[in-house]
């Protein structure tokens, strides 16, 4: 079996791993590159093999850095099945068309305002192409064996990162290749912990937070404090949040804080049509996460869901303390950009990040203290307080990753550390050697290895 790293190397985005076995080709994850321009340009590069020669795609989870290239692959001729858990399929049903719509809007905006160097700027794919990709999905239950191509068995195990998020076991000829997928944490507000890993000969493990520990203090307290401070200043809290997963965790956290009287009874707006839909999906699939139907009702019932563009625009002129949760989570696009334009210049306001901010995104610039960020072609000064709350992230930290790896019944014979920026991936490689005695490799983009 041959494994080729077509993304998720040196970055947390663009996860794509090509598995070749007995003449068949399976693509594990089909993600978008995001962040730095040199990475985003890879979305436009042809894959090393024609899309129609990929026999099947398997997705670990629905986040766009794992699924968002799929519409492009289908548009280029991929005609095989896309295997995923049922929840991943449902979430992709929201995320992919939304992604296509955003890409179209961005291209259209760039053309209208003439700030793209491409004439005309074209979207990577359209909403219609994204909808066409949804027809290829084949949903599966947890732990049920699937045979995506002859001679290869596949099984999904819960990874605790997001609704439907899975680790993948691929088995062939008595050997097992395990993809961790994005791993959640033991103490997530929303998701149960990842399932303990079973034995595997080869492991591909993520390293998003491979060089970091989440703060040990109560993440709700840190959130409560920033909301209190900002409302005492008469300001607005803007939370760029991944529409799927983190937005729901935040709404739950804010509802709990309000109920306990730890933050004022201020309005909370959810301004992302997709996040609102995803919230309904979380409420429907409550057996898959920690929140009871009552928790869902409390968390999602108290929030003001912003439906129309007019309402969204009105949110840019709030004159009382409020919280606005809006996508995208790394401030790379979406409605949150308009709120950042409106609220970043005023020191009374706060911008709160809860998820990982990939290099090259506006989110990373903001958490690193940029005095201004470029939005829609113009520089917006940043005087608002910028706060990072990694304690509310949906990813395991270094200790969590090592604990999960260390729970394997035996050391795999080959370990590849992926899905991390260079320092994070290398830090996890080193920690795994020191703590577990494992010899891991951090692959480069387009590296290809024969699995032994
Ligand atoms: Zn993810």
Short mmCIF file of C-alpha atoms and ligand atoms in Angstrom, two decimals:
data_model
loop_
_atom_site.label_atom_id
_atom_site.label_comp_id
_atom_site.label_asym_id
_atom_site.label_seq_id
_atom_site.Cartn_x
_atom_site.Cartn_y
_atom_site.Cartn_z
CA UNK A 1 0.00 0.00 0.00
CA UNK A 2 1.21 3.49 -0.84
CA UNK A 3 0.32 6.65 1.06
CA UNK A 4 0.80 10.10 -0.52
CA UNK A 5 0.40 13.33 1.42
CA UNK A 6 -1.46 15.78 -0.82
CA UNK A 7 -2.19 18.27 1.96
CA UNK A 8 -2.36 18.70 5.71
CA UNK A 9 1.46 18.92 5.77
CA UNK A 10 3.06 22.03 7.30
CA UNK A 11 -0.46 23.41 7.74
CA UNK A 12 -3.73 22.57 9.47
CA UNK A 13 -5.60 22.96 6.19
CA UNK A 14 -5.98 21.09 2.91
CA UNK A 15 -6.15 17.61 4.44
CA UNK A 16 -5.89 15.10 1.55
CA UNK A 17 -4.20 11.72 1.75
CA UNK A 18 -4.08 9.38 -1.20
CA UNK A 19 -4.13 5.68 -0.36
CA UNK A 20 -3.28 3.33 -3.24
CA UNK A 21 -3.80 -0.38 -2.91
CA UNK A 22 -3.97 -3.12 -5.53
CA UNK A 23 -4.62 -0.66 -8.34
CA UNK A 24 -7.38 1.19 -6.46
CA UNK A 25 -7.13 4.79 -5.24
CA UNK A 26 -8.90 6.16 -2.21
CA UNK A 27 -8.65 9.78 -1.14
CA UNK A 28 -8.87 10.19 2.63
CA UNK A 29 -10.26 13.70 3.24
CA UNK A 30 -10.66 16.23 0.49
CA UNK A 31 -9.99 19.54 2.18
CA UNK A 32 -9.54 23.13 1.13
CA UNK A 33 -6.25 24.90 1.68
CA UNK A 34 -6.80 28.07 3.69
CA UNK A 35 -4.67 30.83 5.15
CA UNK A 36 -1.38 31.79 3.49
CA UNK A 37 -1.68 32.67 -0.18
CA UNK A 38 0.93 30.09 -1.20
CA UNK A 39 -1.32 27.47 0.41
CA UNK A 40 -4.57 28.81 -1.08
CA UNK A 41 -2.99 28.71 -4.54
CA UNK A 42 -2.73 24.94 -4.14
CA UNK A 43 -6.52 24.78 -4.43
CA UNK A 44 -6.03 25.81 -8.07
CA UNK A 45 -3.21 23.35 -8.81
CA UNK A 46 -4.18 20.15 -10.58
CA UNK A 47 -4.05 17.07 -8.39
CA UNK A 48 -1.23 14.66 -9.28
CA UNK A 49 -3.83 12.30 -10.71
CA UNK A 50 -6.99 13.08 -12.69
CA UNK A 51 -10.09 13.33 -10.48
CA UNK A 52 -11.84 10.56 -12.42
CA UNK A 53 -9.06 8.14 -11.44
CA UNK A 54 -9.92 8.44 -7.75
CA UNK A 55 -12.15 5.45 -6.97
CA UNK A 56 -13.59 6.63 -3.64
CA UNK A 57 -13.32 9.42 -1.09
CA UNK A 58 -13.54 8.87 2.67
CA UNK A 59 -14.11 11.86 4.97
CA UNK A 60 -13.09 12.10 8.62
CA UNK A 61 -15.39 15.08 9.25
CA UNK A 62 -17.27 17.95 7.69
CA UNK A 63 -15.01 20.96 8.38
CA UNK A 64 -14.02 22.59 5.10
CA UNK A 65 -10.31 21.98 5.60
CA UNK A 66 -11.28 18.28 5.33
CA UNK A 67 -14.25 18.36 2.93
CA UNK A 68 -14.21 21.69 1.09
CA UNK A 69 -12.32 20.56 -2.03
CA UNK A 70 -14.89 17.87 -2.79
CA UNK A 71 -17.09 20.03 -5.08
CA UNK A 72 -14.00 20.88 -7.15
CA UNK A 73 -13.03 17.18 -7.35
CA UNK A 74 -16.54 16.29 -8.54
CA UNK A 75 -16.57 19.20 -11.01
CA UNK A 76 -13.31 17.83 -12.40
CA UNK A 77 -14.75 14.39 -13.05
CA UNK A 78 -14.73 12.36 -9.82
CA UNK A 79 -17.65 9.92 -10.05
CA UNK A 80 -17.09 7.54 -7.10
CA UNK A 81 -18.78 7.35 -3.70
CA UNK A 82 -17.95 9.62 -0.75
CA UNK A 83 -18.02 7.55 2.43
CA UNK A 84 -18.73 9.45 5.65
CA UNK A 85 -20.69 9.14 8.87
CA UNK A 86 -24.35 10.11 8.67
CA UNK A 87 -23.77 13.31 10.68
CA UNK A 88 -20.82 14.30 8.49
CA UNK A 89 -23.04 13.90 5.44
CA UNK A 90 -25.73 16.09 7.06
CA UNK A 91 -23.22 18.78 8.03
CA UNK A 92 -21.62 18.72 4.56
CA UNK A 93 -25.13 19.31 3.24
CA UNK A 94 -24.90 22.71 4.94
CA UNK A 95 -21.20 23.49 4.69
CA UNK A 96 -20.43 22.71 1.05
CA UNK A 97 -23.24 24.72 -0.63
CA UNK A 98 -22.48 27.59 1.77
CA UNK A 99 -18.82 27.40 0.80
CA UNK A 100 -19.74 27.50 -2.89
CA UNK A 101 -22.02 30.50 -2.30
CA UNK A 102 -19.26 32.34 -0.40
CA UNK A 103 -16.72 31.61 -3.12
CA UNK A 104 -19.15 32.98 -5.72
CA UNK A 105 -19.87 36.06 -3.60
CA UNK A 106 -16.18 36.75 -3.07
CA UNK A 107 -15.46 36.47 -6.78
CA UNK A 108 -18.40 38.72 -7.56
CA UNK A 109 -17.39 41.27 -4.90
CA UNK A 110 -13.81 41.29 -6.20
CA UNK A 111 -15.04 41.87 -9.74
CA UNK A 112 -17.41 44.66 -8.67
CA UNK A 113 -14.77 46.48 -6.66
CA UNK A 114 -11.92 45.63 -8.99
CA UNK A 115 -9.47 44.57 -6.31
CA UNK A 116 -8.66 41.14 -7.72
CA UNK A 117 -5.72 40.79 -10.07
CA UNK A 118 -7.74 38.25 -12.06
CA UNK A 119 -10.21 39.50 -14.66
CA UNK A 120 -12.73 38.23 -14.12
CA UNK A 121 -12.12 36.56 -10.73
CA UNK A 122 -13.69 33.10 -10.82
CA UNK A 123 -14.92 31.01 -7.88
CA UNK A 124 -13.10 27.74 -7.16
CA UNK A 125 -16.58 26.19 -7.42
CA UNK A 126 -20.16 27.31 -7.29
CA UNK A 127 -23.05 26.54 -4.97
CA UNK A 128 -24.60 24.41 -7.71
CA UNK A 129 -21.38 22.38 -8.08
CA UNK A 130 -21.32 21.90 -4.30
CA UNK A 131 -24.89 20.57 -4.38
CA UNK A 132 -23.92 18.14 -7.13
CA UNK A 133 -21.13 16.81 -4.90
CA UNK A 134 -23.66 15.96 -2.18
CA UNK A 135 -25.20 13.30 -4.46
CA UNK A 136 -22.04 11.24 -4.11
CA UNK A 137 -22.32 10.74 -0.32
CA UNK A 138 -22.91 7.30 1.18
CA UNK A 139 -23.62 7.65 4.92
CA UNK A 140 -22.45 5.05 7.45
CA UNK A 141 -22.99 4.17 11.11
CA UNK A 142 -20.20 4.06 13.68
CA UNK A 143 -18.00 0.96 13.75
CA UNK A 144 -19.72 -0.76 10.80
CA UNK A 145 -17.27 -2.30 8.31
CA UNK A 146 -17.45 -0.80 4.82
CA UNK A 147 -15.55 -1.89 1.70
CA UNK A 148 -14.83 1.28 -0.31
CA UNK A 149 -12.76 -0.68 -2.86
CA UNK A 150 -12.21 -4.44 -3.14
CA UNK A 151 -9.76 -5.75 -0.56
CA UNK A 152 -9.87 -2.65 1.64
CA UNK A 153 -12.03 -2.44 4.75
CA UNK A 154 -13.00 0.81 6.42
CA UNK A 155 -14.47 1.61 9.82
CA UNK A 156 -15.42 4.93 11.47
CA UNK A 157 -14.74 5.49 15.21
CA UNK A 158 -15.80 8.60 17.18
CA UNK A 159 -13.08 11.28 17.35
CA UNK A 160 -14.94 13.69 19.67
CA UNK A 161 -14.06 16.80 17.64
CA UNK A 162 -17.37 17.67 16.00
CA UNK A 163 -20.73 16.09 15.31
CA UNK A 164 -19.96 13.00 13.18
CA UNK A 165 -16.16 13.48 13.36
CA UNK A 166 -14.33 10.18 13.00
CA UNK A 167 -11.01 8.46 13.21
CA UNK A 168 -10.66 6.00 10.31
CA UNK A 169 -9.39 2.43 10.31
CA UNK A 170 -8.36 1.08 6.91
CA UNK A 171 -7.57 -2.63 6.84
CA UNK A 172 -5.99 -4.65 4.06
CA UNK A 173 -4.38 -8.11 4.16
CA UNK A 174 -4.29 -8.23 7.97
CA UNK A 175 -2.68 -4.76 8.28
CA UNK A 176 -4.31 -1.63 9.68
CA UNK A 177 -3.78 2.04 8.85
CA UNK A 178 -5.33 4.45 11.36
CA UNK A 179 -6.08 8.11 10.59
CA UNK A 180 -6.74 9.99 13.82
CA UNK A 181 -8.77 12.69 12.02
CA UNK A 182 -9.08 15.85 14.13
CA UNK A 183 -9.16 14.71 17.75
CA UNK A 184 -11.41 16.30 20.34
CA UNK A 185 -10.63 16.68 23.99
CA UNK A 186 -11.63 14.87 27.14
CA UNK A 187 -13.45 17.88 28.60
CA UNK A 188 -15.22 19.45 25.63
CA UNK A 189 -18.47 21.26 26.43
CA UNK A 190 -20.26 19.64 23.53
CA UNK A 191 -18.64 16.39 22.44
CA UNK A 192 -17.81 13.18 24.30
CA UNK A 193 -14.09 12.30 24.36
CA UNK A 194 -12.54 10.50 21.37
CA UNK A 195 -12.79 6.70 21.42
CA UNK A 196 -9.59 5.01 22.65
CA UNK A 197 -7.57 3.90 19.62
CA UNK A 198 -7.37 0.21 18.68
CA UNK A 199 -4.18 -1.46 17.46
CA UNK A 200 -2.79 -0.28 14.11
CA UNK A 201 0.38 -0.91 12.11
CA UNK A 202 0.53 2.60 10.69
CA UNK A 203 -0.76 5.79 12.30
CA UNK A 204 -1.39 9.22 10.75
CA UNK A 205 -1.99 11.62 13.63
CA UNK A 206 -3.01 15.30 13.69
CA UNK A 207 -0.91 17.90 15.53
CA UNK A 208 -2.92 21.16 15.46
CA UNK A 209 -1.98 21.94 19.08
CA UNK A 210 1.12 19.69 19.09
CA UNK A 211 3.19 22.45 20.70
CA UNK A 212 0.58 23.84 23.10
CA UNK A 213 -1.31 23.09 26.28
CA UNK A 214 -4.77 24.52 26.75
CA UNK A 215 -4.97 26.73 29.85
CA UNK A 216 -6.03 24.74 32.89
CA UNK A 217 -8.40 27.37 34.26
CA UNK A 218 -12.13 27.14 33.63
CA UNK A 219 -12.65 28.36 30.03
CA UNK A 220 -16.14 29.56 30.95
CA UNK A 221 -14.62 31.92 33.51
CA UNK A 222 -12.32 33.46 30.89
CA UNK A 223 -15.32 33.95 28.60
CA UNK A 224 -17.40 35.40 31.44
CA UNK A 225 -14.66 37.92 32.23
CA UNK A 226 -14.31 39.24 28.72
CA UNK A 227 -18.09 39.58 28.34
CA UNK A 228 -18.29 41.39 31.71
CA UNK A 229 -15.40 43.74 30.89
CA UNK A 230 -16.76 44.59 27.47
CA UNK A 231 -20.31 45.22 28.65
CA UNK A 232 -18.98 47.41 31.50
CA UNK A 233 -17.30 49.53 28.79
CA UNK A 234 -20.57 49.63 26.85
CA UNK A 235 -19.00 47.62 24.05
CA UNK A 236 -19.93 44.74 21.77
CA UNK A 237 -18.27 41.31 21.82
CA UNK A 238 -17.71 39.92 18.32
CA UNK A 239 -16.94 36.20 18.19
CA UNK A 240 -15.78 34.84 14.83
CA UNK A 241 -16.75 31.19 15.20
CA UNK A 242 -16.70 28.10 13.02
CA UNK A 243 -20.37 27.87 12.12
CA UNK A 244 -20.40 24.18 12.84
CA UNK A 245 -19.21 22.99 16.22
CA UNK A 246 -17.66 26.02 17.92
CA UNK A 247 -20.70 28.27 17.39
CA UNK A 248 -22.88 25.72 19.19
CA UNK A 249 -20.35 25.26 22.02
CA UNK A 250 -20.25 29.03 22.48
CA UNK A 251 -24.02 29.42 22.59
CA UNK A 252 -24.14 26.68 25.22
CA UNK A 253 -21.36 28.35 27.24
CA UNK A 254 -23.05 31.77 27.06
CA UNK A 255 -26.44 30.29 28.07
CA UNK A 256 -24.85 28.61 31.08
CA UNK A 257 -23.12 31.83 32.12
CA UNK A 258 -26.33 33.80 31.77
CA UNK A 259 -28.35 31.25 33.74
CA UNK A 260 -25.79 31.33 36.54
CA UNK A 261 -25.83 35.15 36.57
CA UNK A 262 -22.12 35.23 35.69
CA UNK A 263 -22.69 37.59 32.74
CA UNK A 264 -25.31 40.31 32.31
CA UNK A 265 -28.56 39.44 30.56
CA UNK A 266 -27.41 40.96 27.26
CA UNK A 267 -28.65 40.03 23.79
CA UNK A 268 -26.77 37.26 21.99
CA UNK A 269 -27.01 37.25 18.21
CA UNK A 270 -26.14 34.32 16.00
CA UNK A 271 -25.46 35.83 12.59
CA UNK A 272 -24.75 32.92 10.33
CA UNK A 273 -27.61 31.23 8.50
CA UNK A 274 -25.56 28.08 8.33
CA UNK A 275 -24.67 28.13 12.03
CA UNK A 276 -28.39 28.44 12.75
CA UNK A 277 -29.10 25.38 10.58
CA UNK A 278 -26.20 23.49 12.17
CA UNK A 279 -27.60 24.37 15.58
CA UNK A 280 -30.87 22.70 14.59
CA UNK A 281 -28.87 19.64 13.47
CA UNK A 282 -27.14 19.47 16.86
CA UNK A 283 -30.53 19.63 18.56
CA UNK A 284 -31.79 16.79 16.35
CA UNK A 285 -28.76 14.52 16.91
CA UNK A 286 -28.57 14.92 20.68
CA UNK A 287 -27.58 11.26 21.20
CA UNK A 288 -24.28 12.12 19.47
CA UNK A 289 -23.15 14.83 21.90
CA UNK A 290 -23.27 15.80 25.55
CA UNK A 291 -26.21 18.23 25.52
CA UNK A 292 -29.64 17.00 26.54
CA UNK A 293 -32.70 18.24 24.62
CA UNK A 294 -33.23 20.67 27.54
CA UNK A 295 -29.64 21.96 27.25
CA UNK A 296 -30.15 22.45 23.51
CA UNK A 297 -33.39 24.30 24.16
CA UNK A 298 -31.69 26.54 26.75
CA UNK A 299 -28.62 27.18 24.62
CA UNK A 300 -30.24 27.63 21.25
CA UNK A 301 -33.64 29.00 22.35
CA UNK A 302 -32.25 32.14 24.02
CA UNK A 303 -30.24 33.34 21.07
CA UNK A 304 -31.49 35.82 18.45
CA UNK A 305 -30.97 34.25 15.07
CA UNK A 306 -30.28 36.78 12.35
CA UNK A 307 -31.92 35.72 9.13
CA UNK A 308 -31.85 38.55 6.59
CA UNK A 309 -29.05 40.68 5.18
CA UNK A 310 -30.89 43.80 6.47
CA UNK A 311 -30.88 42.43 10.03
CA UNK A 312 -27.23 41.53 9.61
CA UNK A 313 -26.45 45.11 8.56
CA UNK A 314 -28.41 46.49 11.51
CA UNK A 315 -26.08 44.53 13.80
CA UNK A 316 -23.26 46.86 12.74
CA UNK A 317 -24.92 49.77 14.57
CA UNK A 318 -25.68 48.30 18.01
CA UNK A 319 -25.59 50.90 20.79
CA UNK A 320 -25.86 48.57 23.77
CA UNK A 321 -23.66 45.71 25.08
CA UNK A 322 -24.26 42.57 23.07
CA UNK A 323 -22.55 39.44 21.83
CA UNK A 324 -22.44 38.66 18.11
CA UNK A 325 -21.41 35.13 17.10
CA UNK A 326 -20.76 34.93 13.37
CA UNK A 327 -18.73 32.94 10.83
CA UNK A 328 -16.13 32.37 9.59
CA UNK A 329 -14.03 31.20 12.51
CA UNK A 330 -10.69 32.46 11.21
CA UNK A 331 -12.26 35.67 9.83
CA UNK A 332 -11.34 34.59 6.31
CA UNK A 333 -14.81 35.37 4.94
CA UNK A 334 -18.49 35.45 5.77
CA UNK A 335 -20.68 37.97 7.58
CA UNK A 336 -18.27 38.37 10.50
CA UNK A 337 -16.06 40.53 8.26
CA UNK A 338 -18.71 43.25 8.23
CA UNK A 339 -18.90 43.14 12.03
CA UNK A 340 -15.12 43.36 12.32
CA UNK A 341 -15.16 46.40 10.05
CA UNK A 342 -17.80 47.97 12.27
CA UNK A 343 -16.44 47.08 15.71
CA UNK A 344 -12.65 46.56 15.47
CA UNK A 345 -11.86 50.32 15.34
CA UNK A 346 -13.46 51.07 18.76
CA UNK A 347 -11.55 50.25 21.97
CA UNK A 348 -14.77 49.58 23.91
CA UNK A 349 -15.39 46.42 21.90
CA UNK A 350 -13.83 42.97 22.09
CA UNK A 351 -13.04 40.35 19.45
CA UNK A 352 -12.90 36.84 20.87
CA UNK A 353 -11.36 33.82 19.11
CA UNK A 354 -12.02 30.32 20.39
CA UNK A 355 -10.67 28.16 17.56
CA UNK A 356 -7.27 27.58 16.00
CA UNK A 357 -6.14 30.50 13.81
CA UNK A 358 -4.13 29.23 10.84
CA UNK A 359 -1.12 31.21 9.61
CA UNK A 360 -2.00 33.83 7.05
CA UNK A 361 -5.61 34.31 8.19
CA UNK A 362 -7.01 37.58 9.53
CA UNK A 363 -7.70 35.68 12.75
CA UNK A 364 -4.00 34.89 13.19
CA UNK A 365 -3.08 38.53 12.43
CA UNK A 366 -5.56 39.74 15.05
CA UNK A 367 -4.45 37.37 17.82
CA UNK A 368 -0.84 38.38 17.12
CA UNK A 369 -1.73 42.02 17.72
CA UNK A 370 -1.95 43.44 14.19
CA UNK A 371 -2.74 47.19 14.42
CA UNK A 372 -4.90 46.92 11.30
CA UNK A 373 -6.36 44.20 9.09
CA UNK A 374 -7.29 44.38 5.44
CA UNK A 375 -10.97 43.66 4.78
CA UNK A 376 -12.55 43.93 1.32
CA UNK A 377 -9.50 45.77 0.03
CA UNK A 378 -9.25 48.43 2.76
CA UNK A 379 -7.31 48.61 6.02
CA UNK A 380 -9.43 48.58 9.16
CA UNK A 381 -7.69 49.82 12.33
CA UNK A 382 -7.89 47.45 15.31
CA UNK A 383 -8.39 49.17 18.65
CA UNK A 384 -10.82 46.63 20.15
CA UNK A 385 -9.51 44.21 22.76
CA UNK A 386 -8.56 40.93 21.07
CA UNK A 387 -8.82 37.79 23.21
CA UNK A 388 -7.91 34.20 22.41
CA UNK A 389 -9.71 31.50 24.39
CA UNK A 390 -8.09 28.20 23.33
CA UNK A 391 -9.79 26.60 26.36
CA UNK A 392 -12.94 26.55 24.22
CA UNK A 393 -11.26 24.96 21.20
CA UNK A 394 -12.55 21.69 19.76
CA UNK A 395 -9.07 20.17 19.51
CA UNK A 396 -7.04 18.09 21.93
CA UNK A 397 -3.90 19.86 23.15
CA UNK A 398 -0.45 18.22 23.19
CA UNK A 399 -1.19 16.25 26.36
CA UNK A 400 -4.50 15.09 24.91
CA UNK A 401 -2.83 13.95 21.68
CA UNK A 402 -0.09 12.09 23.56
CA UNK A 403 -2.61 10.45 25.90
CA UNK A 404 -4.66 9.26 22.92
CA UNK A 405 -1.57 7.93 21.11
CA UNK A 406 -0.29 6.32 24.31
CA UNK A 407 -3.61 4.47 24.71
CA UNK A 408 -2.82 2.35 21.62
CA UNK A 409 -2.28 -1.28 22.65
CA UNK A 410 1.15 -1.32 20.96
CA UNK A 411 3.42 1.12 19.15
CA UNK A 412 2.65 1.32 15.41
CA UNK A 413 5.57 0.46 13.13
CA UNK A 414 5.16 3.73 11.18
CA UNK A 415 3.81 7.03 12.52
CA UNK A 416 3.21 10.18 10.43
CA UNK A 417 2.53 13.49 12.15
CA UNK A 418 0.33 15.72 9.96
CA UNK A 419 -2.26 18.53 10.19
CA UNK A 420 -0.04 20.94 12.10
CA UNK A 421 2.00 24.01 11.35
CA UNK A 422 5.72 23.15 11.18
CA UNK A 423 6.59 23.92 14.82
CA UNK A 424 3.52 22.15 16.18
CA UNK A 425 4.07 19.01 14.09
CA UNK A 426 7.73 18.82 15.03
CA UNK A 427 6.98 19.41 18.72
CA UNK A 428 4.56 16.48 18.71
CA UNK A 429 7.12 14.32 16.91
CA UNK A 430 9.70 15.12 19.60
CA UNK A 431 7.27 14.64 22.47
CA UNK A 432 6.21 11.26 21.05
CA UNK A 433 9.83 10.18 20.95
CA UNK A 434 10.57 11.33 24.47
CA UNK A 435 7.35 10.21 26.12
CA UNK A 436 6.34 7.15 24.10
CA UNK A 437 9.66 6.10 22.55
CA UNK A 438 8.06 6.34 19.08
CA UNK A 439 9.97 7.27 15.96
CA UNK A 440 7.61 9.54 14.02
CA UNK A 441 8.00 11.26 10.68
CA UNK A 442 6.65 14.66 9.70
CA UNK A 443 5.95 14.30 5.97
CA UNK A 444 6.25 17.10 3.42
CA UNK A 445 3.69 18.13 0.81
CA UNK A 446 3.44 15.43 -1.88
CA UNK A 447 5.71 12.97 -0.02
CA UNK A 448 4.83 9.42 -0.91
CA UNK A 449 5.68 6.39 1.18
CA UNK A 450 5.31 2.66 0.83
CA UNK A 451 3.66 1.27 3.95
CA UNK A 452 5.50 -1.70 5.41
ZN1 LIG B 1 -11.92 20.05 12.16
#
